[in-house]
C-alpha cells in the first residue's frame, strides 16, 4: 500500500488541464493512494475557468469548445482503473454486519473514513486495479441503446450533448447480462431522465433545435408523444420503457461550459454521439467511487442528488466533517425537516437503512425551503425532483403511464398543488381530457375581460400578481414553446426577477437562461460561502 504525499503539483494552465491531469494519474504509484491531493490543483483550475465563463465571456481562451475536458476512451487505461481508498472497514464482514455497526465498523483512527458519508459496504467497494468503467466506446453505446431504448437513435447531435446521470449510468462496469432489468426495474435507474443540453446557439436557433429534437424522437417510436414545459426544462414523454427526454432551457457556449457548471463530480460526463467527454473531477470520482462536497457549488437540491448518486455506488467525502462535533439531536425523528446543509446530509445517511424514518424520505429529498405549511402533505405525494428541474413536482414515469395519462395528470395538477386561480396549462377544448375546472377559470377570465378588470390575480401571499404558469402541456412541441396565455396577461420575465418570486412559476412563452446560471455555477461576485453556514445545523454549540 502507498499513499500520496500531501504536496501536490502546481495548478495547470487552462489549456493544459487535460494533458497535465493525464500525466499526473499515469505517474501515480501502484496501490492505494489519496487522490484528493492529486485533484486539488485541477479543481483550482476549473474554478478559474468558471470565473472566466461568468466574468469574461469574450475571453479568447473560451474558443476551445472542450477546454479542460478529456476524450475518455482515447485516454490511457489508467484513467479507467479503480483506485480504492483506505476504508478502515474490514472486507471480511458482511454487508449486514457493516450496516449494523456503521459508522463504528470503521476504525476510529482512520482519518479519511471519518470524513466520508454514505460509506460503501464491502460488497460495493471495487478493488484497486479493476475497471472503474466500461472499457470502450462500443461497450458504452451498447449500454446506451439499452438504457435509452434507442429513442435517440435518429438524433442529430450537432450543438447538443447528453450529460449527467444517464451517461454515467452507461459508463458503469455492469455486465450486459441482465442489464435491461437493472436499468428499467431497479429503483436506482428506473426513473432516470435523459438530460440534453444545447450549446453554441442563439435563442432562435435553440428553439429550432428543440423542434428538431422532437421530430428526431418522434421518428424513433410509433407511440404518441406529449411535451411538457416547466420553468427550466422542456420534456418529451412517450410511454414506458421510453425514458423522459429533458432539454435544459439554458444557452451554453460550449460543452466545456456545460460540464464546468455541474456540481456533482461523477455526473461531469457527456456524450456527443461520437465520444465521451469527461473532466478530471469525474475521472477521480469514478476511480475512487466518491464525490467530494464543494460548498461553493451547492444548490437547493445538492444534498438530495449526493444521496441519489450514493445509492448508485458513490460515497460522499466532506473535508470539513468532524463527527465528534455532530449534535446527536439532529438524528431524532421529525427533526430533519428543519435542517439544512451538512445536517440534512447526515440525517439522510442515518435513515438510509432506518425504517422508522422512511416516512420523511420524500420531504428530506425536497429542495430546501421549498415546502411549507398546508402544501407539505400534498407535495410529498408527488415529489420527485430531478437534477436540472428544481420544481416541487415531476411528471410520472412507469409501466402504466403514456402520453394520454400524462396529459390528464397535467390537467389535474393544479388542484393537487393548490394553485387556485392560476391556469396551469393550455389544452384544446376538443380534447376528451379537457379539464372542466380549467374551463370554469377561463369563463371567469373572459368575464373579467368584458368588465375591464384584468389588472391582477392574487398570489399565495395575498399580493397582486399577474398570471404565471407552473407548466404547459401539449401534443405539439411548437405549441408547448409558444405563449400559452390566451386569456390572462403575464408578467415580463424581468418583473419576475425583480420581485424575487421566481420559484417554479414562469411567464407565457419560452425563456432561456443566458447568464448568471445560479445554483449550477458560481455567481458573478464569487464570494466564498462560509463553512459555518454549511455546518451550523450539524454541530453542537
Coordinates of C-alpha atoms in Angstrom, one line a residue:
X1 CA 0.0 0.0 0.0
X2 CA 1.3 3.5 -0.8
X3 CA 0.0 6.9 0.0
X4 CA 0.1 10.1 -1.9
X5 CA 2.1 12.9 -0.2
X6 CA 0.3 16.0 1.0
X7 CA 2.1 18.2 -1.5
X8 CA 0.5 18.3 -5.0
X9 CA 1.5 19.6 -8.4
X10 CA 1.0 23.2 -9.3
X11 CA -2.2 24.5 -10.8
X12 CA -2.1 23.8 -14.5
X13 CA -2.8 26.5 -17.1
X14 CA -6.3 26.3 -18.5
X15 CA -5.1 25.0 -21.9
X16 CA -3.1 22.2 -20.2
X17 CA -5.6 20.8 -17.8
X18 CA -6.2 17.6 -19.8
X19 CA -2.6 16.7 -20.6
X20 CA -1.4 17.6 -17.1
X21 CA -4.1 15.6 -15.4
X22 CA -3.3 12.5 -17.6
X23 CA 0.4 12.8 -16.7
X24 CA -0.4 13.1 -13.0
X25 CA -2.7 10.0 -13.0
X26 CA -0.2 7.9 -15.0
X27 CA 2.6 8.8 -12.7
X28 CA 0.8 7.6 -9.5
X29 CA 2.5 4.8 -7.6
X30 CA 0.9 1.3 -7.5
X31 CA -1.6 0.5 -4.8
X32 CA -4.0 2.7 -2.8
X33 CA -3.4 6.5 -2.9
X34 CA -5.1 9.6 -1.6
X35 CA -6.5 11.1 -4.8
X36 CA -7.8 14.3 -3.2
X37 CA -4.3 15.8 -3.2
X38 CA -3.8 15.0 -6.9
X39 CA -7.2 16.5 -7.8
X40 CA -6.8 19.8 -5.8
X41 CA -4.9 21.8 -8.5
X42 CA -7.4 20.8 -11.2
X43 CA -10.3 22.0 -9.0
X44 CA -8.5 25.3 -8.7
X45 CA -8.0 25.5 -12.5
X46 CA -11.7 24.7 -13.0
X47 CA -12.7 27.3 -10.5
X48 CA -10.7 29.8 -12.6
X49 CA -12.4 28.6 -15.7
X50 CA -15.9 29.1 -14.2
X51 CA -15.0 32.6 -13.3
X52 CA -13.9 33.4 -16.8
X53 CA -17.2 31.9 -18.2
X54 CA -19.2 34.3 -16.0
X55 CA -16.9 37.4 -15.9
X56 CA -15.1 37.3 -19.2
X57 CA -17.4 35.7 -21.8
X58 CA -15.3 37.1 -24.7
X59 CA -12.0 35.7 -23.4
X60 CA -10.2 34.1 -26.3
X61 CA -9.4 31.0 -24.1
X62 CA -13.1 30.1 -24.3
X63 CA -12.8 29.4 -28.1
X64 CA -11.7 25.9 -27.2
X65 CA -15.1 24.2 -27.0
X66 CA -13.6 21.3 -25.0
X67 CA -11.4 23.3 -22.7
X68 CA -10.5 21.2 -19.6
X69 CA -12.2 18.1 -20.9
X70 CA -10.8 14.7 -21.9
X71 CA -11.8 12.3 -24.6
X72 CA -12.4 9.5 -22.1
X73 CA -11.8 6.4 -24.3
X74 CA -8.9 7.9 -26.1
X75 CA -7.1 8.5 -22.8
X76 CA -4.7 6.0 -21.2
X77 CA -6.2 3.0 -19.4
X78 CA -5.0 4.2 -16.1
X79 CA -8.0 6.7 -16.1
X80 CA -10.3 3.7 -16.1
X81 CA -8.7 1.5 -13.4
X82 CA -10.1 1.7 -9.8
X83 CA -8.0 3.4 -7.1
X84 CA -9.8 2.2 -4.0
X85 CA -9.3 4.3 -0.9
X86 CA -8.3 3.0 2.6
X87 CA -11.7 2.5 4.1
X88 CA -10.8 1.3 7.6
X89 CA -13.6 -1.3 7.4
X90 CA -12.8 -4.9 7.3
X91 CA -13.5 -6.6 4.0
X92 CA -14.3 -9.8 5.8
X93 CA -17.5 -8.6 7.4
X94 CA -20.9 -9.0 5.7
X95 CA -22.9 -6.1 4.4
X96 CA -25.5 -6.7 7.2
X97 CA -22.8 -6.6 9.8
X98 CA -21.4 -3.5 8.2
X99 CA -24.6 -1.5 8.4
X100 CA -25.5 -2.8 11.9
X101 CA -22.2 -1.4 13.1
X102 CA -22.0 1.7 10.8
X103 CA -20.2 4.0 11.2
X104 CA -18.3 2.3 14.1
X105 CA -17.4 -0.5 11.7
X106 CA -14.7 1.9 10.6
X107 CA -11.5 2.2 12.6
X108 CA -11.6 5.4 14.7
X109 CA -8.0 6.1 13.8
X110 CA -8.8 6.2 10.1
X111 CA -8.9 10.0 9.3
X112 CA -10.5 9.7 5.8
X113 CA -13.1 7.2 6.9
X114 CA -14.4 9.6 9.5
X115 CA -14.9 12.2 6.8
X116 CA -17.0 10.1 4.4
X117 CA -20.8 9.9 4.3
X118 CA -22.8 7.1 2.8
X119 CA -19.8 4.8 3.0
X120 CA -19.9 1.8 0.8
X121 CA -20.3 -1.7 2.2
X122 CA -17.7 -4.3 1.4
X123 CA -19.7 -5.8 -1.5
X124 CA -20.0 -2.4 -3.1
X125 CA -16.3 -1.4 -3.0
X126 CA -14.2 -2.3 -6.0
X127 CA -10.6 -3.3 -5.5
X128 CA -7.7 -1.3 -6.8
X129 CA -6.8 -2.1 -10.4
X130 CA -10.2 -3.5 -11.6
X131 CA -12.1 -1.5 -14.2
X132 CA -13.8 1.6 -12.9
X133 CA -15.9 1.9 -16.1
X134 CA -16.7 0.1 -19.3
X135 CA -13.6 -0.3 -21.4
X136 CA -14.6 1.2 -24.8
X137 CA -16.9 3.5 -26.6
X138 CA -18.6 0.5 -28.2
X139 CA -19.3 -1.0 -24.8
X140 CA -20.8 2.3 -23.8
X141 CA -23.0 2.5 -26.9
X142 CA -24.4 -1.0 -26.3
X143 CA -25.5 0.1 -22.8
X144 CA -26.7 3.5 -24.1
X145 CA -29.1 1.8 -26.5
X146 CA -30.4 -0.4 -23.7
X147 CA -30.8 2.5 -21.3
X148 CA -32.5 4.8 -23.8
X149 CA -34.4 2.0 -25.6
X150 CA -32.9 3.6 -28.8
X151 CA -35.2 6.6 -28.6
X152 CA -32.3 8.8 -29.6
X153 CA -31.1 6.7 -32.5
X154 CA -32.1 9.3 -35.1
X155 CA -30.9 12.3 -33.1
X156 CA -28.8 14.8 -35.0
X157 CA -26.1 15.6 -32.5
X158 CA -25.0 19.0 -33.8
X159 CA -25.0 21.6 -30.9
X160 CA -26.4 19.2 -28.4
X161 CA -24.9 16.8 -25.8
X162 CA -26.4 14.3 -23.3
X163 CA -24.8 14.7 -19.9
X164 CA -25.2 13.7 -16.3
X165 CA -26.7 10.7 -14.7
X166 CA -27.9 8.9 -17.8
X167 CA -24.4 9.0 -19.3
X168 CA -22.8 8.0 -16.0
X169 CA -25.2 5.0 -15.7
X170 CA -24.0 3.7 -19.1
X171 CA -20.3 4.1 -18.1
X172 CA -20.7 1.8 -15.0
X173 CA -18.9 -1.5 -15.4
X174 CA -22.1 -3.6 -15.1
X175 CA -22.2 -6.8 -17.2
X176 CA -24.6 -6.9 -20.1
X177 CA -26.4 -10.0 -18.8
X178 CA -29.5 -8.8 -17.0
X179 CA -28.7 -5.1 -17.7
X180 CA -32.1 -4.3 -19.1
X181 CA -33.7 -5.4 -15.9
X182 CA -31.3 -3.3 -13.8
X183 CA -31.9 -0.2 -15.9
X184 CA -35.6 -0.4 -16.2
X185 CA -36.7 -2.2 -13.0
X186 CA -34.1 -1.3 -10.4
X187 CA -35.1 1.8 -8.3
X188 CA -31.5 3.1 -8.9
X189 CA -32.2 3.8 -12.5
X190 CA -35.9 3.2 -13.1
X191 CA -36.9 6.9 -13.2
X192 CA -33.8 8.3 -14.7
X193 CA -34.3 11.0 -17.3
X194 CA -32.1 11.6 -20.3
X195 CA -30.8 15.2 -20.0
X196 CA -29.9 17.1 -23.2
X197 CA -28.0 20.4 -23.2
X198 CA -27.8 22.9 -26.1
X199 CA -24.6 24.8 -26.9
X200 CA -23.4 27.3 -29.5
X201 CA -26.9 28.6 -30.4
X202 CA -28.8 31.8 -30.0
X203 CA -32.4 31.8 -28.8
X204 CA -33.9 31.5 -32.3
X205 CA -31.6 28.6 -33.2
X206 CA -32.2 26.9 -29.9
X207 CA -36.0 26.9 -30.5
X208 CA -35.4 25.4 -33.9
X209 CA -33.1 22.8 -32.4
X210 CA -35.7 21.8 -29.8
X211 CA -38.3 21.3 -32.5
X212 CA -35.7 19.2 -34.5
X213 CA -35.0 17.1 -31.4
X214 CA -38.8 16.5 -31.1
X215 CA -39.0 15.4 -34.7
X216 CA -36.0 13.1 -34.3
X217 CA -37.5 11.4 -31.2
X218 CA -40.9 11.1 -33.0
X219 CA -39.2 9.3 -35.9
X220 CA -37.8 6.7 -33.4
X221 CA -41.1 5.5 -31.9
X222 CA -44.6 4.8 -33.1
X223 CA -46.1 5.7 -29.8
X224 CA -47.8 9.1 -29.1
X225 CA -45.7 11.8 -27.6
X226 CA -46.6 14.7 -25.3
X227 CA -44.4 17.7 -24.5
X228 CA -44.3 19.4 -21.1
X229 CA -42.6 22.8 -20.4
X230 CA -41.7 23.9 -16.9
X231 CA -39.6 26.9 -15.8
X232 CA -36.2 25.4 -16.5
X233 CA -36.8 22.4 -18.8
X234 CA -39.0 21.2 -21.6
X235 CA -39.5 17.4 -21.7
X236 CA -40.7 14.8 -24.2
X237 CA -42.7 11.9 -22.9
X238 CA -43.8 8.7 -24.7
X239 CA -44.7 5.5 -22.8
X240 CA -42.7 3.1 -20.8
X241 CA -40.0 1.9 -21.3
X242 CA -39.0 5.0 -23.3
X243 CA -37.5 7.4 -20.8
X244 CA -38.3 11.1 -20.4
X245 CA -36.1 13.3 -22.5
X246 CA -35.4 16.5 -20.7
X247 CA -34.0 19.6 -22.6
X248 CA -32.4 22.2 -20.3
X249 CA -33.6 25.7 -21.2
X250 CA -30.2 27.4 -21.0
X251 CA -27.9 28.6 -23.7
X252 CA -24.4 27.4 -23.3
X253 CA -21.4 28.4 -25.3
X254 CA -19.7 25.1 -25.3
X255 CA -19.6 21.6 -23.8
X256 CA -16.8 22.9 -21.6
X257 CA -19.1 25.4 -20.0
X258 CA -21.8 22.8 -19.5
X259 CA -19.6 20.4 -17.5
X260 CA -17.8 23.2 -15.7
X261 CA -21.2 24.1 -14.1
X262 CA -22.1 20.6 -12.8
X263 CA -22.0 20.3 -9.0
X264 CA -21.8 16.5 -8.6
X265 CA -18.4 15.1 -9.6
X266 CA -19.4 11.8 -11.0
X267 CA -22.1 13.5 -13.2
X268 CA -19.5 15.6 -15.1
X269 CA -19.7 13.3 -18.1
X270 CA -21.2 13.9 -21.6
X271 CA -21.9 12.1 -24.8
X272 CA -22.0 13.9 -28.1
X273 CA -22.8 10.9 -30.4
X274 CA -19.1 10.3 -31.2
X275 CA -17.2 10.3 -27.9
X276 CA -17.4 10.6 -24.1
X277 CA -16.3 13.9 -22.7
X278 CA -15.2 14.0 -19.1
X279 CA -13.4 16.3 -16.7
X280 CA -10.8 15.5 -14.0
X281 CA -13.4 15.6 -11.2
X282 CA -15.5 12.9 -12.8
X283 CA -12.4 10.7 -13.6
X284 CA -11.3 10.8 -9.9
X285 CA -14.8 10.2 -8.7
X286 CA -15.1 7.1 -10.9
X287 CA -11.6 5.9 -9.9
X288 CA -12.4 6.2 -6.2
X289 CA -16.2 5.7 -6.1
X290 CA -16.5 9.0 -4.3
X291 CA -18.0 12.5 -4.8
X292 CA -16.4 15.4 -2.9
X293 CA -18.6 18.1 -1.4
X294 CA -17.9 21.6 -2.7
X295 CA -20.0 24.2 -0.8
X296 CA -19.2 26.8 -3.5
X297 CA -21.3 24.7 -5.9
X298 CA -24.2 23.8 -3.6
X299 CA -27.8 24.4 -4.7
X300 CA -31.2 23.6 -3.0
X301 CA -31.2 20.1 -4.4
X302 CA -27.4 19.4 -3.8
X303 CA -27.8 17.1 -0.9
X304 CA -30.6 15.0 -2.4
X305 CA -28.6 14.4 -5.5
X306 CA -25.5 13.4 -3.5
X307 CA -27.7 10.8 -1.9
X308 CA -29.0 9.7 -5.2
X309 CA -25.5 9.0 -6.5
X310 CA -24.6 7.4 -3.2
X311 CA -27.3 4.8 -3.9
X312 CA -25.5 4.2 -7.2
X313 CA -22.2 3.5 -5.6
X314 CA -20.5 6.9 -4.9
X315 CA -19.6 7.8 -1.3
X316 CA -19.5 11.4 -0.3
X317 CA -16.3 13.0 1.0
X318 CA -16.8 16.0 3.3
X319 CA -13.4 17.5 4.0
X320 CA -14.7 19.7 6.9
X321 CA -16.6 16.9 8.6
X322 CA -15.8 16.3 12.3
X323 CA -18.1 13.6 13.6
X324 CA -17.1 14.3 17.2
X325 CA -18.9 17.6 17.0
X326 CA -22.1 16.3 15.5
X327 CA -25.2 17.1 17.6
X328 CA -27.0 13.7 18.1
X329 CA -30.3 15.5 18.4
X330 CA -30.4 16.1 14.6
X331 CA -31.0 12.3 14.2
X332 CA -34.2 12.4 16.2
X333 CA -37.5 11.7 14.4
X334 CA -39.0 14.7 12.7
X335 CA -36.0 16.9 13.3
X336 CA -34.6 16.5 9.8
X337 CA -37.4 18.5 8.1
X338 CA -36.0 21.8 9.5
X339 CA -32.3 21.1 8.9
X340 CA -30.0 22.4 6.2
X341 CA -26.5 21.8 4.8
X342 CA -24.4 19.1 6.4
X343 CA -27.0 18.3 9.0
X344 CA -29.5 17.3 6.3
X345 CA -26.9 15.1 4.6
X346 CA -26.1 13.3 7.9
X347 CA -29.9 12.7 8.5
X348 CA -30.2 11.2 5.1
X349 CA -27.2 9.0 5.8
X350 CA -28.7 7.9 9.1
X351 CA -32.1 7.0 7.6
X352 CA -30.6 5.1 4.7
X353 CA -31.4 1.8 6.5
X354 CA -33.8 3.1 9.1
X355 CA -37.4 2.0 8.5
X356 CA -38.8 4.3 11.2
X357 CA -37.7 7.4 9.2
X358 CA -38.8 6.3 5.7
X359 CA -41.9 8.4 6.0
X360 CA -39.7 11.5 5.9
X361 CA -37.8 10.4 2.8
X362 CA -39.7 12.4 0.2
X363 CA -39.6 15.6 2.2
X364 CA -36.0 15.3 3.1
X365 CA -35.2 14.9 -0.6
X366 CA -37.1 18.2 -1.3
X367 CA -35.2 21.4 -2.2
X368 CA -34.5 23.2 1.0
X369 CA -37.1 25.8 1.9
X370 CA -39.4 24.7 -1.0
X371 CA -42.2 23.2 1.0
X372 CA -44.1 24.7 3.9
X373 CA -47.4 24.9 5.7
X374 CA -50.5 23.3 4.2
X375 CA -48.9 22.3 0.9
X376 CA -46.4 20.0 2.6
X377 CA -48.5 16.8 2.7
X378 CA -49.8 17.2 -0.8
X379 CA -46.4 18.0 -2.2
X380 CA -44.9 14.9 -0.6
X381 CA -47.2 12.7 -2.7
X382 CA -45.8 13.8 -6.0
X383 CA -42.3 14.9 -5.1
X384 CA -39.5 13.5 -7.3
X385 CA -37.1 16.3 -8.0
X386 CA -34.6 15.9 -10.9
X387 CA -31.1 17.1 -11.5
X388 CA -31.9 20.1 -13.6
X389 CA -35.5 20.8 -12.7
X390 CA -35.9 22.2 -9.2
X391 CA -39.7 22.2 -9.3
X392 CA -41.6 20.6 -6.4
X393 CA -43.2 18.2 -8.8
X394 CA -42.3 15.9 -11.7
X395 CA -44.2 14.1 -14.4
X396 CA -44.8 10.5 -13.6
X397 CA -43.0 7.7 -15.4
X398 CA -43.6 3.9 -15.3
X399 CA -45.3 0.9 -16.9
X400 CA -48.8 2.4 -16.6
X401 CA -48.0 5.8 -17.9
X402 CA -48.4 7.0 -21.5
X403 CA -49.0 10.3 -23.3
X404 CA -52.7 10.3 -22.7
X405 CA -52.4 9.7 -18.9
X406 CA -49.6 12.3 -18.6
X407 CA -51.9 14.9 -20.2
X408 CA -54.6 14.0 -17.7
X409 CA -52.1 14.3 -14.9
X410 CA -51.1 17.8 -16.0
X411 CA -54.8 18.8 -16.2
X412 CA -55.4 17.8 -12.6
X413 CA -52.1 19.0 -11.2
X414 CA -53.4 22.4 -10.4
X415 CA -55.9 21.0 -7.9
X416 CA -53.2 18.8 -6.3
X417 CA -50.8 21.7 -5.8
X418 CA -53.5 24.0 -4.6
X419 CA -52.6 26.7 -7.2
X420 CA -56.1 28.2 -7.0
X421 CA -56.8 30.8 -9.6
X422 CA -53.8 30.0 -11.9
X423 CA -54.2 28.4 -15.3
X424 CA -51.6 25.7 -15.3
X425 CA -51.6 24.7 -18.9
X426 CA -53.4 25.0 -22.2
X427 CA -55.4 22.2 -23.8
X428 CA -57.6 22.3 -26.8
X429 CA -61.3 22.2 -25.9
X430 CA -61.8 19.4 -28.4
X431 CA -59.7 17.1 -26.3
X432 CA -61.6 14.5 -24.3
X433 CA -59.2 15.3 -21.4
X434 CA -60.2 18.9 -21.3
X435 CA -60.4 19.9 -17.6
X436 CA -63.7 21.4 -16.7
X437 CA -62.1 23.1 -13.7
X438 CA -59.8 25.0 -16.1
X439 CA -62.8 25.7 -18.3
X440 CA -64.6 27.4 -15.4
X441 CA -61.4 29.5 -14.8
X442 CA -61.4 30.6 -18.5
X443 CA -65.0 31.7 -18.3
X444 CA -64.2 33.8 -15.2
X445 CA -61.3 35.4 -17.0
X446 CA -63.4 36.2 -20.0
X447 CA -65.9 37.8 -17.7
X448 CA -63.1 40.0 -16.2
X449 CA -62.0 40.9 -19.7
X450 CA -65.5 42.2 -20.5
X451 CA -65.6 44.2 -17.3
X452 CA -62.2 45.6 -18.0
X453 CA -60.8 44.1 -14.8
X454 CA -57.7 42.2 -15.8
X455 CA -55.2 44.1 -13.7
X456 CA -54.1 41.3 -11.4
X457 CA -54.6 38.0 -9.8
X458 CA -53.9 37.1 -6.2
X459 CA -50.8 35.1 -5.4
X460 CA -50.3 32.8 -2.4
X461 CA -49.2 35.7 -0.1
X462 CA -52.3 37.7 -1.0
X463 CA -50.2 40.2 -3.0
X464 CA -51.2 41.5 -6.5
X465 CA -49.5 39.5 -9.2
X466 CA -50.1 38.9 -12.9
X467 CA -50.6 35.4 -14.3
X468 CA -47.8 32.8 -14.4
X469 CA -47.6 29.1 -15.2
X470 CA -46.4 26.0 -13.4
X471 CA -46.3 24.0 -16.7
X472 CA -47.5 24.0 -20.2
X473 CA -48.6 20.6 -21.8
X474 CA -49.3 19.9 -25.5
X475 CA -49.1 17.3 -28.2
X476 CA -47.1 19.7 -30.3
X477 CA -43.7 21.0 -29.4
X478 CA -44.4 24.2 -31.3
X479 CA -47.4 24.9 -29.1
X480 CA -45.5 23.9 -26.0
X481 CA -42.8 26.5 -26.6
X482 CA -45.3 29.3 -27.6
X483 CA -47.2 31.7 -25.4
X484 CA -49.9 29.7 -23.6
X485 CA -51.6 32.8 -22.0
X486 CA -54.6 33.2 -24.2
X487 CA -56.8 34.8 -21.5
X488 CA -54.6 36.5 -18.9
X489 CA -51.7 39.0 -19.0
X490 CA -48.3 37.6 -18.0
X491 CA -45.6 39.3 -16.1
X492 CA -42.5 40.2 -18.1
X493 CA -39.6 37.9 -17.1
X494 CA -37.6 40.9 -15.7
X495 CA -40.6 41.8 -13.5
X496 CA -40.5 38.3 -12.0
X497 CA -36.7 38.5 -11.4
X498 CA -37.1 42.0 -9.8
X499 CA -39.9 40.7 -7.5
X500 CA -37.7 37.9 -6.2
X501 CA -40.6 35.4 -6.5
X502 CA -39.2 33.2 -9.2
X503 CA -39.8 29.8 -7.7
X504 CA -41.0 27.2 -10.2
X505 CA -43.5 29.5 -11.9
X506 CA -42.8 31.2 -15.2
X507 CA -44.5 33.7 -17.7
X508 CA -46.0 32.7 -21.0
X509 CA -43.6 32.0 -23.9
X510 CA -40.3 30.1 -23.6
X511 CA -37.4 31.8 -21.9
X512 CA -33.8 30.7 -22.0
X513 CA -31.3 31.3 -19.3
X514 CA -28.3 33.0 -20.9
X515 CA -26.2 34.4 -18.0
X516 CA -25.6 34.1 -14.2
X517 CA -26.6 30.4 -14.0
X518 CA -27.3 30.5 -10.3
X519 CA -27.0 27.2 -8.5
X520 CA -25.2 25.4 -11.3
X521 CA -22.3 27.9 -11.4
X522 CA -20.7 30.3 -9.1
X523 CA -22.3 33.8 -9.0
X524 CA -20.7 36.7 -10.7
X525 CA -19.3 38.0 -7.4
X526 CA -17.6 34.7 -6.5
X527 CA -17.9 35.5 -2.7
X528 CA -16.9 32.4 -0.8
X529 CA -19.6 30.5 1.1
X530 CA -18.6 30.3 4.8
X531 CA -18.1 26.8 6.2
X532 CA -20.0 27.8 9.3
X533 CA -23.2 28.3 7.3
X534 CA -22.9 24.8 5.9
X535 CA -22.2 23.1 9.3
X536 CA -24.1 25.3 11.8
X537 CA -27.2 22.9 12.0
X538 CA -25.0 19.8 12.3
X539 CA -22.6 20.7 15.2
X540 CA -23.4 21.3 18.8
X541 CA -23.0 24.9 20.1

